[in-house]
PDB file of C-alpha atoms in Angstrom:
ATOM      1  CA  UNK A   2      77.300 153.134  64.539  1.00 54.00           C
ATOM      2  CA  UNK A   3      75.967 149.718  65.514  1.00 53.00           C
ATOM      3  CA  UNK A   4      75.016 148.886  69.121  1.00 46.00           C
ATOM      4  CA  UNK A   5      78.030 146.578  69.275  1.00 39.00           C
ATOM      5  CA  UNK A   6      80.380 149.390  68.162  1.00 45.00           C
ATOM      6  CA  UNK A   7      78.900 151.727  70.772  1.00 42.00           C
ATOM      7  CA  UNK A   8      79.464 149.069  73.433  1.00 38.00           C
ATOM      8  CA  UNK A   9      83.112 148.663  72.358  1.00 34.00           C
ATOM      9  CA  UNK A  10      83.706 152.426  72.545  1.00 36.00           C
ATOM     10  CA  UNK A  11      82.132 152.626  76.010  1.00 40.00           C
ATOM     11  CA  UNK A  12      84.284 149.767  77.251  1.00 36.00           C
ATOM     12  CA  UNK A  13      87.412 151.475  75.889  1.00 40.00           C
ATOM     13  CA  UNK A  14      86.483 154.742  77.640  1.00 35.00           C
ATOM     14  CA  UNK A  15      85.916 152.939  80.924  1.00 41.00           C
ATOM     15  CA  UNK A  16      89.278 151.184  80.594  1.00 35.00           C
ATOM     16  CA  UNK A  17      91.121 154.460  79.990  1.00 33.00           C
ATOM     17  CA  UNK A  18      89.411 156.130  82.958  1.00 36.00           C
ATOM     18  CA  UNK A  19      90.333 153.291  85.302  1.00 40.00           C
ATOM     19  CA  UNK A  20      93.809 152.756  83.841  1.00 38.00           C
ATOM     20  CA  UNK A  21      95.263 156.191  83.123  1.00 38.00           C
ATOM     21  CA  UNK A  22      98.497 156.325  81.178  1.00 34.00           C
ATOM     22  CA  UNK A  23     101.172 157.963  83.273  1.00 37.00           C
ATOM     23  CA  UNK A  24     104.840 157.790  84.172  1.00 37.00           C
ATOM     24  CA  UNK A  25     103.863 156.497  87.607  1.00 39.00           C
ATOM     25  CA  UNK A  26     102.267 153.259  86.416  1.00 41.00           C
ATOM     26  CA  UNK A  27     103.102 149.881  87.976  1.00 39.00           C
ATOM     27  CA  UNK A  28     105.968 149.461  85.489  1.00 35.00           C
ATOM     28  CA  UNK A  29     107.662 152.873  85.161  1.00 50.00           C
ATOM     29  CA  UNK A  30     110.514 153.334  82.759  1.00 71.00           C
ATOM     30  CA  UNK A  31     114.157 152.996  83.726  1.00 81.00           C
ATOM     31  CA  UNK A  32     115.350 156.076  85.564  1.00 92.00           C
ATOM     32  CA  UNK A  33     118.568 157.970  86.160  1.00 96.00           C
ATOM     33  CA  UNK A  34     118.438 158.345  89.939  1.00 97.00           C
ATOM     34  CA  UNK A  35     119.859 161.271  91.897  1.00 98.00           C
ATOM     35  CA  UNK A  36     119.849 161.359  95.688  1.00 98.00           C
ATOM     36  CA  UNK A  37     119.488 164.829  97.196  1.00 98.00           C
ATOM     37  CA  UNK A  38     120.498 165.101 100.841  1.00 98.00           C
ATOM     38  CA  UNK A  39     121.761 167.564 103.399  1.00 98.00           C
ATOM     39  CA  UNK A  40     120.094 170.408 105.261  1.00 97.00           C
ATOM     40  CA  UNK A  41     117.965 173.456 104.486  1.00 96.00           C
ATOM     41  CA  UNK A  42     119.701 174.807 101.385  1.00 97.00           C
ATOM     42  CA  UNK A  43     119.373 171.418  99.688  1.00 98.00           C
ATOM     43  CA  UNK A  44     115.835 170.995 100.984  1.00 97.00           C
ATOM     44  CA  UNK A  45     115.089 174.365  99.404  1.00 96.00           C
ATOM     45  CA  UNK A  46     114.219 177.640 101.085  1.00 94.00           C
ATOM     46  CA  UNK A  47     113.936 179.780  97.973  1.00 95.00           C
ATOM     47  CA  UNK A  48     110.844 181.938  98.305  1.00 93.00           C
ATOM     48  CA  UNK A  49     110.299 181.012 101.952  1.00 93.00           C
ATOM     49  CA  UNK A  50     109.717 183.991 104.245  1.00 89.00           C
ATOM     50  CA  UNK A  51     108.551 183.607 107.851  1.00 88.00           C
ATOM     51  CA  UNK A  52     108.090 179.864 107.284  1.00 89.00           C
ATOM     52  CA  UNK A  53     105.745 180.498 104.355  1.00 91.00           C
ATOM     53  CA  UNK A  54     106.536 179.713 100.715  1.00 93.00           C
ATOM     54  CA  UNK A  55     105.445 182.323  98.172  1.00 93.00           C
ATOM     55  CA  UNK A  56     104.415 179.605  95.640  1.00 94.00           C
ATOM     56  CA  UNK A  57     106.331 181.310  92.833  1.00 94.00           C
ATOM     57  CA  UNK A  58     107.698 178.648  90.463  1.00 95.00           C
ATOM     58  CA  UNK A  59     110.214 179.996  87.912  1.00 97.00           C
ATOM     59  CA  UNK A  60     110.500 178.402  84.442  1.00 96.00           C
ATOM     60  CA  UNK A  61     113.741 176.673  85.473  1.00 97.00           C
ATOM     61  CA  UNK A  62     111.741 174.735  88.069  1.00 97.00           C
ATOM     62  CA  UNK A  63     108.861 173.731  85.814  1.00 96.00           C
ATOM     63  CA  UNK A  64     107.256 170.309  85.866  1.00 97.00           C
ATOM     64  CA  UNK A  65     108.297 167.803  83.226  1.00 97.00           C
ATOM     65  CA  UNK A  66     106.854 164.291  82.733  1.00 96.00           C
ATOM     66  CA  UNK A  67     110.439 163.019  82.464  1.00 96.00           C
ATOM     67  CA  UNK A  68     111.307 164.261  85.950  1.00 97.00           C
ATOM     68  CA  UNK A  69     109.910 162.075  88.717  1.00 97.00           C
ATOM     69  CA  UNK A  70     110.107 162.335  92.504  1.00 97.00           C
ATOM     70  CA  UNK A  71     110.161 159.518  95.039  1.00 97.00           C
ATOM     71  CA  UNK A  72     107.576 160.754  97.515  1.00 97.00           C
ATOM     72  CA  UNK A  73     107.580 160.056 101.290  1.00 96.00           C
ATOM     73  CA  UNK A  74     105.519 156.910 100.666  1.00 96.00           C
ATOM     74  CA  UNK A  75     108.221 155.581  98.293  1.00 96.00           C
ATOM     75  CA  UNK A  76     106.038 156.045  95.222  1.00 96.00           C
ATOM     76  CA  UNK A  77     107.140 157.681  91.986  1.00 96.00           C
ATOM     77  CA  UNK A  78     105.181 160.784  91.010  1.00 96.00           C
ATOM     78  CA  UNK A  79     105.796 163.572  88.527  1.00 97.00           C
ATOM     79  CA  UNK A  80     108.059 165.989  90.409  1.00 98.00           C
ATOM     80  CA  UNK A  81     106.999 169.490  91.325  1.00 97.00           C
ATOM     81  CA  UNK A  82     108.043 172.204  93.733  1.00 97.00           C
ATOM     82  CA  UNK A  83     108.546 172.119  96.611  1.00 97.00           C
ATOM     83  CA  UNK A  84     110.528 168.971  95.811  1.00 97.00           C
ATOM     84  CA  UNK A  85     111.388 168.178  99.445  1.00 97.00           C
ATOM     85  CA  UNK A  86     107.833 168.570 100.750  1.00 96.00           C
ATOM     86  CA  UNK A  87     106.876 165.911 103.289  1.00 95.00           C
ATOM     87  CA  UNK A  88     110.482 164.904 103.960  1.00 96.00           C
ATOM     88  CA  UNK A  89     111.554 167.900 106.025  1.00 94.00           C
ATOM     89  CA  UNK A  90     110.076 169.025 109.326  1.00 88.00           C
ATOM     90  CA  UNK A  91     110.122 172.660 108.118  1.00 89.00           C
ATOM     91  CA  UNK A  92     108.262 174.294 105.212  1.00 90.00           C
ATOM     92  CA  UNK A  93     110.253 174.069 101.983  1.00 94.00           C
ATOM     93  CA  UNK A  94     110.289 176.135  98.814  1.00 96.00           C
ATOM     94  CA  UNK A  95     112.511 176.260  95.748  1.00 98.00           C
ATOM     95  CA  UNK A  96     115.647 174.137  95.943  1.00 97.00           C
ATOM     96  CA  UNK A  97     118.366 173.111  93.474  1.00 98.00           C
ATOM     97  CA  UNK A  98     116.799 169.762  92.506  1.00 98.00           C
ATOM     98  CA  UNK A  99     114.293 170.821  89.864  1.00 98.00           C
ATOM     99  CA  UNK A 100     116.654 173.347  88.210  1.00 98.00           C
ATOM    100  CA  UNK A 101     119.313 170.615  88.172  1.00 98.00           C
ATOM    101  CA  UNK A 102     117.019 168.084  86.478  1.00 98.00           C
ATOM    102  CA  UNK A 103     115.628 170.548  83.957  1.00 98.00           C
ATOM    103  CA  UNK A 104     119.152 171.680  83.076  1.00 98.00           C
ATOM    104  CA  UNK A 105     120.225 168.066  82.474  1.00 98.00           C
ATOM    105  CA  UNK A 106     117.318 167.423  80.132  1.00 97.00           C
ATOM    106  CA  UNK A 107     118.060 170.648  78.280  1.00 97.00           C
ATOM    107  CA  UNK A 108     121.797 169.991  77.937  1.00 96.00           C
ATOM    108  CA  UNK A 109     121.663 166.246  77.221  1.00 95.00           C
ATOM    109  CA  UNK A 110     119.175 165.458  74.431  1.00 86.00           C
ATOM    110  CA  UNK A 111     117.260 162.202  74.879  1.00 91.00           C
ATOM    111  CA  UNK A 112     118.695 161.664  78.360  1.00 94.00           C
ATOM    112  CA  UNK A 113     115.549 159.846  79.401  1.00 93.00           C
ATOM    113  CA  UNK A 114     113.750 159.872  82.718  1.00 95.00           C
ATOM    114  CA  UNK A 115     115.267 161.419  85.838  1.00 97.00           C
ATOM    115  CA  UNK A 116     114.258 160.171  89.272  1.00 97.00           C
ATOM    116  CA  UNK A 117     114.912 162.608  92.104  1.00 98.00           C
ATOM    117  CA  UNK A 118     115.054 161.250  95.662  1.00 98.00           C
ATOM    118  CA  UNK A 119     114.808 164.141  98.154  1.00 98.00           C
ATOM    119  CA  UNK A 120     116.150 163.279 101.614  1.00 98.00           C
ATOM    120  CA  UNK A 121     117.126 166.619 103.169  1.00 98.00           C
ATOM    121  CA  UNK A 122     116.284 167.750 106.696  1.00 98.00           C
ATOM    122  CA  UNK A 123     116.846 171.326 107.832  1.00 96.00           C
ATOM    123  CA  UNK A 124     119.149 172.200 110.704  1.00 96.00           C
ATOM    124  CA  UNK A 125     121.021 168.894 110.756  1.00 98.00           C
ATOM    125  CA  UNK A 126     124.702 168.374 111.558  1.00 98.00           C
ATOM    126  CA  UNK A 127     127.034 165.898 109.880  1.00 98.00           C
ATOM    127  CA  UNK A 128     126.936 163.728 113.002  1.00 98.00           C
ATOM    128  CA  UNK A 129     123.172 163.361 112.444  1.00 98.00           C
ATOM    129  CA  UNK A 130     123.957 161.619 109.140  1.00 98.00           C
ATOM    130  CA  UNK A 131     126.426 159.040 110.445  1.00 98.00           C
ATOM    131  CA  UNK A 132     125.702 155.345 109.957  1.00 98.00           C
ATOM    132  CA  UNK A 133     123.163 154.076 112.479  1.00 98.00           C
ATOM    133  CA  UNK A 134     121.250 157.349 112.792  1.00 98.00           C
ATOM    134  CA  UNK A 135     117.636 157.789 111.710  1.00 98.00           C
ATOM    135  CA  UNK A 136     118.629 160.157 108.899  1.00 98.00           C
ATOM    136  CA  UNK A 137     121.245 157.776 107.523  1.00 98.00           C
ATOM    137  CA  UNK A 138     118.770 154.870 107.633  1.00 98.00           C
ATOM    138  CA  UNK A 139     116.155 157.018 105.889  1.00 98.00           C
ATOM    139  CA  UNK A 140     118.602 157.890 103.117  1.00 98.00           C
ATOM    140  CA  UNK A 141     119.591 154.254 102.570  1.00 98.00           C
ATOM    141  CA  UNK A 142     115.968 153.076 102.614  1.00 98.00           C
ATOM    142  CA  UNK A 143     114.881 155.656 100.066  1.00 98.00           C
ATOM    143  CA  UNK A 144     117.901 154.963  97.852  1.00 98.00           C
ATOM    144  CA  UNK A 145     117.205 151.232  97.878  1.00 96.00           C
ATOM    145  CA  UNK A 146     113.540 151.822  97.086  1.00 96.00           C
ATOM    146  CA  UNK A 147     114.553 154.037  94.164  1.00 96.00           C
ATOM    147  CA  UNK A 148     116.781 151.298  92.727  1.00 93.00           C
ATOM    148  CA  UNK A 149     114.035 148.687  92.910  1.00 87.00           C
ATOM    149  CA  UNK A 150     113.482 146.870  89.617  1.00 61.00           C
ATOM    150  CA  UNK A 151     110.040 147.885  88.367  1.00 58.00           C
ATOM    151  CA  UNK A 152     110.697 147.789  84.635  1.00 52.00           C
ATOM    152  CA  UNK A 153     109.116 145.500  82.070  1.00 51.00           C
ATOM    153  CA  UNK A 154     112.445 144.952  80.340  1.00 53.00           C
ATOM    154  CA  UNK A 155     114.135 143.798  83.541  1.00 54.00           C
ATOM    155  CA  UNK A 156     116.637 146.645  83.609  1.00 59.00           C
ATOM    156  CA  UNK A 157     117.511 148.377  86.856  1.00 69.00           C
ATOM    157  CA  UNK A 158     117.218 151.980  87.881  1.00 88.00           C
ATOM    158  CA  UNK A 159     120.690 153.458  88.278  1.00 91.00           C
ATOM    159  CA  UNK A 160     121.846 155.827  91.008  1.00 97.00           C
ATOM    160  CA  UNK A 161     123.973 158.314  89.115  1.00 98.00           C
ATOM    161  CA  UNK A 162     125.067 160.535  92.015  1.00 98.00           C
ATOM    162  CA  UNK A 163     124.462 161.876  95.480  1.00 98.00           C
ATOM    163  CA  UNK A 164     123.970 165.644  95.521  1.00 98.00           C
ATOM    164  CA  UNK A 165     125.012 166.794  99.006  1.00 98.00           C
ATOM    165  CA  UNK A 166     124.687 170.252 100.554  1.00 98.00           C
ATOM    166  CA  UNK A 167     125.169 170.360 104.318  1.00 98.00           C
ATOM    167  CA  UNK A 168     127.408 171.957 106.911  1.00 97.00           C
ATOM    168  CA  UNK A 169     126.016 175.304 108.031  1.00 97.00           C
ATOM    169  CA  UNK A 170     125.056 173.794 111.398  1.00 96.00           C
ATOM    170  CA  UNK A 171     128.614 172.506 111.871  1.00 97.00           C
ATOM    171  CA  UNK A 172     130.097 176.002 111.685  1.00 97.00           C
ATOM    172  CA  UNK A 173     128.664 176.819 115.113  1.00 94.00           C
ATOM    173  CA  UNK A 174     131.437 175.335 117.261  1.00 93.00           C
ATOM    174  CA  UNK A 175     135.116 174.536 116.981  1.00 96.00           C
ATOM    175  CA  UNK A 176     134.905 170.846 117.866  1.00 96.00           C
ATOM    176  CA  UNK A 177     132.265 170.095 115.243  1.00 95.00           C
ATOM    177  CA  UNK A 178     134.031 172.133 112.597  1.00 97.00           C
ATOM    178  CA  UNK A 179     137.372 170.376 112.950  1.00 98.00           C
ATOM    179  CA  UNK A 180     135.733 166.955 113.100  1.00 98.00           C
ATOM    180  CA  UNK A 181     133.721 167.642 109.970  1.00 98.00           C
ATOM    181  CA  UNK A 182     136.123 166.303 107.353  1.00 98.00           C
ATOM    182  CA  UNK A 183     136.537 162.908 108.982  1.00 98.00           C
ATOM    183  CA  UNK A 184     132.809 162.546 109.562  1.00 98.00           C
ATOM    184  CA  UNK A 185     132.027 163.522 105.980  1.00 98.00           C
ATOM    185  CA  UNK A 186     134.532 160.997 104.646  1.00 98.00           C
ATOM    186  CA  UNK A 187     133.066 158.238 106.832  1.00 98.00           C
ATOM    187  CA  UNK A 188     129.529 159.101 105.770  1.00 98.00           C
ATOM    188  CA  UNK A 189     130.437 158.779 102.087  1.00 98.00           C
ATOM    189  CA  UNK A 190     132.354 155.529 102.590  1.00 98.00           C
ATOM    190  CA  UNK A 191     129.536 153.962 104.620  1.00 98.00           C
ATOM    191  CA  UNK A 192     126.873 155.002 102.120  1.00 98.00           C
ATOM    192  CA  UNK A 193     128.826 153.591  99.198  1.00 98.00           C
ATOM    193  CA  UNK A 194     129.298 150.337 101.083  1.00 98.00           C
ATOM    194  CA  UNK A 195     125.681 149.944 102.184  1.00 98.00           C
ATOM    195  CA  UNK A 196     124.353 150.706  98.704  1.00 97.00           C
ATOM    196  CA  UNK A 197     126.958 148.409  97.127  1.00 97.00           C
ATOM    197  CA  UNK A 198     128.077 151.328  94.960  1.00 97.00           C
ATOM    198  CA  UNK A 199     131.801 151.686  95.740  1.00 98.00           C
ATOM    199  CA  UNK A 200     132.304 154.291  93.006  1.00 97.00           C
ATOM    200  CA  UNK A 201     129.154 156.320  93.672  1.00 98.00           C
ATOM    201  CA  UNK A 202     129.687 159.858  92.419  1.00 98.00           C
ATOM    202  CA  UNK A 203     129.221 162.469  95.138  1.00 98.00           C
ATOM    203  CA  UNK A 204     128.773 166.092  94.098  1.00 98.00           C
ATOM    204  CA  UNK A 205     128.827 168.223  97.200  1.00 98.00           C
ATOM    205  CA  UNK A 206     128.429 171.933  97.700  1.00 98.00           C
ATOM    206  CA  UNK A 207     130.940 174.146  99.476  1.00 98.00           C
ATOM    207  CA  UNK A 208     129.064 176.419 101.850  1.00 98.00           C
ATOM    208  CA  UNK A 209     127.871 179.869 100.889  1.00 96.00           C
ATOM    209  CA  UNK A 210     127.078 180.812 104.479  1.00 94.00           C
ATOM    210  CA  UNK A 211     127.478 179.900 108.127  1.00 91.00           C
ATOM    211  CA  UNK A 212     128.905 181.178 111.406  1.00 90.00           C
ATOM    212  CA  UNK A 213     131.945 183.090 110.253  1.00 91.00           C
ATOM    213  CA  UNK A 214     134.374 181.792 112.904  1.00 91.00           C
ATOM    214  CA  UNK A 215     134.414 178.252 111.497  1.00 96.00           C
ATOM    215  CA  UNK A 216     132.943 178.712 108.027  1.00 97.00           C
ATOM    216  CA  UNK A 217     136.300 178.436 106.295  1.00 97.00           C
ATOM    217  CA  UNK A 218     137.199 175.287 108.252  1.00 97.00           C
ATOM    218  CA  UNK A 219     134.115 173.548 106.864  1.00 98.00           C
ATOM    219  CA  UNK A 220     134.647 174.926 103.376  1.00 98.00           C
ATOM    220  CA  UNK A 221     138.207 173.633 103.222  1.00 97.00           C
ATOM    221  CA  UNK A 222     137.008 170.183 104.303  1.00 98.00           C
ATOM    222  CA  UNK A 223     134.430 170.243 101.509  1.00 98.00           C
ATOM    223  CA  UNK A 224     136.788 171.575  98.852  1.00 97.00           C
ATOM    224  CA  UNK A 225     139.442 168.988  99.748  1.00 97.00           C
ATOM    225  CA  UNK A 226     137.578 165.818 100.706  1.00 97.00           C
ATOM    226  CA  UNK A 227     140.502 163.582  99.643  1.00 97.00           C
ATOM    227  CA  UNK A 228     138.216 160.805  98.417  1.00 98.00           C
ATOM    228  CA  UNK A 229     137.956 159.487  94.844  1.00 98.00           C
ATOM    229  CA  UNK A 230     134.959 160.393  92.711  1.00 98.00           C
ATOM    230  CA  UNK A 231     133.920 163.280  94.958  1.00 98.00           C
ATOM    231  CA  UNK A 232     133.416 166.617  93.234  1.00 98.00           C
ATOM    232  CA  UNK A 233     132.683 169.975  94.783  1.00 98.00           C
ATOM    233  CA  UNK A 234     130.869 173.024  93.458  1.00 98.00           C
ATOM    234  CA  UNK A 235     131.254 176.298  95.319  1.00 98.00           C
ATOM    235  CA  UNK A 236     128.121 178.158  96.393  1.00 98.00           C
ATOM    236  CA  UNK A 237     130.062 181.129  97.723  1.00 97.00           C
ATOM    237  CA  UNK A 238     128.832 184.260  95.995  1.00 97.00           C
ATOM    238  CA  UNK A 239     125.407 182.915  95.077  1.00 98.00           C
ATOM    239  CA  UNK A 240     122.518 185.166  96.023  1.00 97.00           C
ATOM    240  CA  UNK A 241     121.354 184.803  99.628  1.00 97.00           C
ATOM    241  CA  UNK A 242     118.124 185.770 101.316  1.00 95.00           C
ATOM    242  CA  UNK A 243     118.172 188.639 103.864  1.00 94.00           C
ATOM    243  CA  UNK A 244     118.951 186.141 106.659  1.00 93.00           C
ATOM    244  CA  UNK A 245     122.371 185.577 104.996  1.00 94.00           C
ATOM    245  CA  UNK A 246     121.988 181.832 105.546  1.00 94.00           C
ATOM    246  CA  UNK A 247     119.566 180.543 102.933  1.00 96.00           C
ATOM    247  CA  UNK A 248     119.928 180.829  99.188  1.00 97.00           C
ATOM    248  CA  UNK A 249     117.326 182.895  97.398  1.00 97.00           C
ATOM    249  CA  UNK A 250     115.299 181.421  94.565  1.00 97.00           C
ATOM    250  CA  UNK A 251     117.831 182.852  92.097  1.00 98.00           C
ATOM    251  CA  UNK A 252     120.650 181.365  94.150  1.00 98.00           C
ATOM    252  CA  UNK A 253     119.018 177.923  94.193  1.00 98.00           C
ATOM    253  CA  UNK A 254     118.505 178.003  90.418  1.00 98.00           C
ATOM    254  CA  UNK A 255     122.139 178.991  89.871  1.00 98.00           C
ATOM    255  CA  UNK A 256     123.234 176.149  92.150  1.00 98.00           C
ATOM    256  CA  UNK A 257     121.113 173.652  90.230  1.00 98.00           C
ATOM    257  CA  UNK A 258     122.879 174.664  87.030  1.00 98.00           C
ATOM    258  CA  UNK A 259     126.295 174.363  88.691  1.00 98.00           C
ATOM    259  CA  UNK A 260     125.428 170.858  89.860  1.00 98.00           C
ATOM    260  CA  UNK A 261     124.243 169.894  86.365  1.00 98.00           C
ATOM    261  CA  UNK A 262     127.471 171.157  84.791  1.00 98.00           C
ATOM    262  CA  UNK A 263     129.523 169.274  87.384  1.00 98.00           C
ATOM    263  CA  UNK A 264     127.690 166.044  86.573  1.00 98.00           C
ATOM    264  CA  UNK A 265     127.936 166.488  82.811  1.00 97.00           C
ATOM    265  CA  UNK A 266     131.644 167.278  83.000  1.00 95.00           C
ATOM    266  CA  UNK A 267     132.471 164.434  85.365  1.00 89.00           C
TER     267      UNK A 267
END
């Protein structure tokens, strides 16, 4: 090899080191965006015991270069568990997001790149998500950042759906429970308006747990939202942790598959 050839090879190596090829480059590919919002069961508490995650990642939650996550700094990175890390104030573990995305890629060949936008915060009530609140503003900001045009071909990222799992905190008192349906409807209408997505698909989850006195009130509001393009999957019967509030890892994986089927069959 001539000295010139050696120099060319060295320059190529230096270029590769300083410009790694990855799905998080300055011009990432077009993505199918899914917003994930709500409280702890959407944030993911699978494998969390005494505020500590066991770090067990099942195959259904595996990393995939075609599944990206919008991190707290609004940058796209290859997604990994815990998906909601850095967004919530509590430790998170396995949630439904990664099983959902992996199921989509398995069931829809050549679907492309999925962009997950975790926005869940544990212990929140529906009133905490109304327009004008910090949580609502955070959700809108992250959704708008996810849609930002960063593609060489000029195409836009598309928000396919909001995956919503919230309501356990609203089962604690009668007033909040009976106001839930109207507040949920207003939240969806405001979000669609502010994102300029009037037909945004919302796939919400009917509660698996909560304070028994008002659990069914919330569930009925979720099962019968009375808004177009809102679907509901029922988490009742999915495996819970010993606290009877949070889904287990198996329960979260099952929920992710239910959400994927609901999206595919929409």
